[in-house]
XYZ file of C-alpha atoms in Angstrom:
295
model
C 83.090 87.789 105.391
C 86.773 89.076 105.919
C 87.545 91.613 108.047
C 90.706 93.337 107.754
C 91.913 95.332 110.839
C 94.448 97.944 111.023
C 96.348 98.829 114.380
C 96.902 103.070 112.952
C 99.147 104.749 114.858
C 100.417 108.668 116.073
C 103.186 109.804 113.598
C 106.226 110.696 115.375
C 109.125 112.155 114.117
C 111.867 109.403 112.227
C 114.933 108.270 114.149
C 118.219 110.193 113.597
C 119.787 107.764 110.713
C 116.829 105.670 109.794
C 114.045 106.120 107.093
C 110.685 105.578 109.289
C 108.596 103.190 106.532
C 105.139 105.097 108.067
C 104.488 108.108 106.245
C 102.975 111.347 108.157
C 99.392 111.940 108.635
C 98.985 114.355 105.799
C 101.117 112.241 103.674
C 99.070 109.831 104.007
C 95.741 111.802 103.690
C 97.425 113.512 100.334
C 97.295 109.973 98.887
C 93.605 109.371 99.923
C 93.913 107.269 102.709
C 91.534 107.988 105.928
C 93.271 108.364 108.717
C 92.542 105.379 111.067
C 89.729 104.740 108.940
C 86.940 102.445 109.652
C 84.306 101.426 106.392
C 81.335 101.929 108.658
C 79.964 104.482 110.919
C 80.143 101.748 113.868
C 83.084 99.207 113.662
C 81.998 95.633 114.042
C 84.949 94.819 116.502
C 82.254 96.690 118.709
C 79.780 93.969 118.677
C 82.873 91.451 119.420
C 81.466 89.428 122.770
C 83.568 90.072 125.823
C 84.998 86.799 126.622
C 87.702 85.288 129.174
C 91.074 85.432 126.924
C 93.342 82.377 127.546
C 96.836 83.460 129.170
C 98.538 82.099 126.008
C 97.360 81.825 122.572
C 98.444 82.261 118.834
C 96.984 81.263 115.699
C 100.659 79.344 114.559
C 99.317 76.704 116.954
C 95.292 76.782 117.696
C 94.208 73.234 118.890
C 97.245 71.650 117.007
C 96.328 73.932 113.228
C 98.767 76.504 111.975
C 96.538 78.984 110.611
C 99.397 81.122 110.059
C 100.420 81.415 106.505
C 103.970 82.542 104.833
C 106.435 84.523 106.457
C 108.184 86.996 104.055
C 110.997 88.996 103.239
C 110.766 92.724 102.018
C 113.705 93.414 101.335
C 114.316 91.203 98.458
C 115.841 91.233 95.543
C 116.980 94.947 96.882
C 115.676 96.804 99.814
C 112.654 97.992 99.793
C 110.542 100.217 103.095
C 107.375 97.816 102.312
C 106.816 96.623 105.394
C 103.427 98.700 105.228
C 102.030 96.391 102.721
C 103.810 93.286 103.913
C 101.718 93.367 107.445
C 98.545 93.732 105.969
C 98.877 91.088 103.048
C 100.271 88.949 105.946
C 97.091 89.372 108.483
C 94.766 88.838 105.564
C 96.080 85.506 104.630
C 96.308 84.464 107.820
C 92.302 85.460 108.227
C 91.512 83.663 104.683
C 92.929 80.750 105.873
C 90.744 80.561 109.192
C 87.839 81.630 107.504
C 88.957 78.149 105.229
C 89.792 75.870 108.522
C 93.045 75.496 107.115
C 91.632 73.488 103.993
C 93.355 73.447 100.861
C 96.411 75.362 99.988
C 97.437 78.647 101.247
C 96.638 81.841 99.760
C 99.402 84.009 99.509
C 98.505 87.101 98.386
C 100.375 89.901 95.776
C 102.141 92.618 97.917
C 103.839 93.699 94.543
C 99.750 94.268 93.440
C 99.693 96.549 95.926
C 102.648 98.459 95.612
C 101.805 98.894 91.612
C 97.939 100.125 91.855
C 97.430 100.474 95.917
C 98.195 104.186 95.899
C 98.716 103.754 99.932
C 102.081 103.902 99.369
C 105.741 102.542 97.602
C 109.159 101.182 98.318
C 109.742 104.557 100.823
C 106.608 104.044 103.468
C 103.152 103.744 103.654
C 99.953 103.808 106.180
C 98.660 101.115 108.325
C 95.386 100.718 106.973
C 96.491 101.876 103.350
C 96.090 98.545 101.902
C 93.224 97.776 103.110
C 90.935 100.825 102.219
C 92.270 100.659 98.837
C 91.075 96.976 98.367
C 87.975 97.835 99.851
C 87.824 100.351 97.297
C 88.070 98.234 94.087
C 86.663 95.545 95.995
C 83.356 97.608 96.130
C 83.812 99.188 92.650
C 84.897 96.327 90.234
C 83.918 93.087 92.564
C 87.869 92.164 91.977
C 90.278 92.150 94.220
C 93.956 91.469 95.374
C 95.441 88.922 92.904
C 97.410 85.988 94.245
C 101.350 85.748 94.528
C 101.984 83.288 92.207
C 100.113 86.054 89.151
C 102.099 88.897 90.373
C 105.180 88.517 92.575
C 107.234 90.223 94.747
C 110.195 92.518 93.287
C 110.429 95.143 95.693
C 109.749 97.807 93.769
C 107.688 101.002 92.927
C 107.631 103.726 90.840
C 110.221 106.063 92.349
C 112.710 103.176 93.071
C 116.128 103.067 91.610
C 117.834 100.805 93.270
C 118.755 97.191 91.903
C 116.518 95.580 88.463
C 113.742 98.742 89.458
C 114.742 101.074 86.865
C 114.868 98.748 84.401
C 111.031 97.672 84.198
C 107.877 99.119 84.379
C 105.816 99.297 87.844
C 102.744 101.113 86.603
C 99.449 100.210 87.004
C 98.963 98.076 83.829
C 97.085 94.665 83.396
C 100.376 93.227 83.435
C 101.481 94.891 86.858
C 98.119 93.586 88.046
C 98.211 89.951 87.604
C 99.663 88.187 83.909
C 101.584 84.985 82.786
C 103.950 84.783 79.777
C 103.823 82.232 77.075
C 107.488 81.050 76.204
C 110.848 83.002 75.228
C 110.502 86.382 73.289
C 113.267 84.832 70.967
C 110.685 81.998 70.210
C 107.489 84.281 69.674
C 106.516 84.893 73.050
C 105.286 87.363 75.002
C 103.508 88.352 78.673
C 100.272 89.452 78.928
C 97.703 90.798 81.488
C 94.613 88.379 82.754
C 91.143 89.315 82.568
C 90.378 86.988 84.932
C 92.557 85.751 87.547
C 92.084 84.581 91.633
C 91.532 87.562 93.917
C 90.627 88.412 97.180
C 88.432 91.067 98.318
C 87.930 92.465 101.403
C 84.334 93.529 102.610
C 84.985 95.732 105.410
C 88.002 97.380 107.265
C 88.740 99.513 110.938
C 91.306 100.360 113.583
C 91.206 99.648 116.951
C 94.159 100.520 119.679
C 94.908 98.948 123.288
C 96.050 96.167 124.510
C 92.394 94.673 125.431
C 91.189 95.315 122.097
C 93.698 93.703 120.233
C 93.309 90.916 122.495
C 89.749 91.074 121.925
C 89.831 90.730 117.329
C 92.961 88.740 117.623
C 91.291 85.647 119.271
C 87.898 86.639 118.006
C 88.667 87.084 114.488
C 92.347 86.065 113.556
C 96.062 88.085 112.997
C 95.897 91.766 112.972
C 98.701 94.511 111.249
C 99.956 96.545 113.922
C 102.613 99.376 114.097
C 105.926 99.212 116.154
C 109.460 100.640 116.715
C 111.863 98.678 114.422
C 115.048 100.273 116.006
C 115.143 98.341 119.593
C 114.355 94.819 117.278
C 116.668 95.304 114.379
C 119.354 93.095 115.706
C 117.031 90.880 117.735
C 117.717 86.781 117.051
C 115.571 85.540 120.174
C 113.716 85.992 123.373
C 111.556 88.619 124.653
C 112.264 92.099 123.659
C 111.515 94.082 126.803
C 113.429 97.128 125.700
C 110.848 100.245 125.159
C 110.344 101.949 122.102
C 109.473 105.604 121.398
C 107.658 105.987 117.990
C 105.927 104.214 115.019
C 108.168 103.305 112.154
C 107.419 99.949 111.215
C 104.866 97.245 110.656
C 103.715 94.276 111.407
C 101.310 91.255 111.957
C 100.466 90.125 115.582
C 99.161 86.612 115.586
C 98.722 86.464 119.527
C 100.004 86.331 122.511
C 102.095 84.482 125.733
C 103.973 84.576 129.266
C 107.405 83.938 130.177
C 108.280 82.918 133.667
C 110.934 86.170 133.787
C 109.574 88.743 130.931
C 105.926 88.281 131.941
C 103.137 88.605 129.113
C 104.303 89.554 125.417
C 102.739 89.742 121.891
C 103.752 87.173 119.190
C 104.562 89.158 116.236
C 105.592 88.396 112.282
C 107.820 90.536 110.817
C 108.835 90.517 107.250
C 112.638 90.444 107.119
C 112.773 86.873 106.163
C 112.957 83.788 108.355
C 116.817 84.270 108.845
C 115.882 87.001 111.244
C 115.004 86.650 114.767
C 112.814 83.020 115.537
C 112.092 82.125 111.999
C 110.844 85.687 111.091
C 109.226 85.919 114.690
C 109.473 88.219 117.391
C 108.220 87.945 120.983
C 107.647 91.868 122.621
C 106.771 92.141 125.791
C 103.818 93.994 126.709
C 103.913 97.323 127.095
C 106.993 97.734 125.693
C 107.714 99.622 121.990
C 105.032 101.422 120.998
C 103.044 97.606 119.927
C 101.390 98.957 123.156
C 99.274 101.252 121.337
């Protein structure tokens, strides 16, 4: 069983000059998604067993295994406010691959999927736990799921976007947009089609949790979590700990654990999904506490 976990977050009002990438409360609700929704009437991160947390741990490096899988870059081939999507596809790998043992390949899952059928959201924001109600959703109702990267990659874009190659194809939820292959050139008689059947993922139950201890708590119990933040005091960031504070939610990402410098004290080990160009290979320490990660 998978459990996907959103951190949801207050709205708060964008900062002067930047597009937030979360959308308001009753944005979100007028798209169908539950505010900090849970899928049952009593979370399961509530029967988690209290346990003594280590001082340092992340799941890039339990016992010698990455467990993490890809990091990834949203804003490619043109910008794109994704980030929404990016976090969750991110913590689910990362929990497929533990549930695995790190066997086999990695499964790196269709963000673009998302943005074409999810209806939690498009290239101009989104809700934490969006994605993951919406596979729940199909996941309960057609026994499908998220289709894989490799049927359905990422373009960065959605049905309003006209930026870049966007408004020259068609992002609509079609078996193509879902997951397809093509055959050979057009010029030789070939075409792309949708699959009928294809790899998915599904996801069997969802929540949101908020402080520090209970992050804690599903992060080392259970694996990476999506979590919302305050991109402005990171956006130039290329290493150490970010101790500077942050004031609302705009952005998100996947927390994979935790550490302690000897100066900055204790601080979250988050992904982010501006490509591995940015900050320590896509990688951000924030001190805790700090931003609004504290939620």
């Amino acid at each position: 069983m998978l459990y996907a976990l959103a951190i949801a977050a207050a709205a708060f009002a964008p900062h002067t000059g930047r597009r937030s990438e979360l959308l308001s409360q009753s944005e979100a609700e007028k798209l169908g998604v539950t505010w900090r929704g849970n899928s049952s009437d009593r979370s399961s991160h509530e029967d988690l067993a209290d346990v003594e947390l280590p001082a340092e741990f992340t799941w890039c490096n339990k016992d010698g295994v990455n467990y993490c899988t890809m990091s990834r870059n949203q804003h490619i081939p043109q910008y794109c406010g994704s980030c929404w999507a990016h976090g969750a596809v991110s913590a689910l790998g990362d929990r497929i691959k533990i549930a695995r043992g790190a066997k086999g390949i990695d499964i790196n899952l269709s963000v673009q999927h998302i943005l074409n059928c999810g209806n939690a959201g498009s290239c101009h924001g989104g809700s934490i736990d969006g994605p993951y109600q919406w596979m729940h959703s199909i996941s309960k109702k057609t026994g499908s799921g998220l289709s894989y990267e490799t049927q359905n990659p990422y373009l960065a874009c959605s049905r309003e976007s006209k930026d870049g190659i966007c408004p020259h194809a068609d992002w609509s939820c079609s078996a193509e947009n879902v997951a397809r292959t093509c055959s050979t050139f057009p010029s030789m008689g070939g075409k792309c089609v949708g699959l009928e059947k294809y790899p998915n993922v599904t996801v069997s139950e969802y929540g949101s949790i908020r402080g520090h201890n209970a992050m804690a708590k599903e992060i080392f119990a259970r694996g990476p979590i999506s979590c919302g933040i305050d991109a402005m005091p990171i956006e130039k960031y290329t290493g150490g700990v970010v101790t500077k504070g942050g004031s609302e939610v705009d952005h998100v990402v996947s927390v994979v654990g935790w550490g302690e410098d000897a100066t900055d004290g204790p601080y979250w080990i988050v992904r982010n999904s501006w490509g591995e160009y940015w900050g320590e290979m896509g990688y951000i320490r924030v001190a805790k506490g700090k931003n609004v990660l504290k939620l």
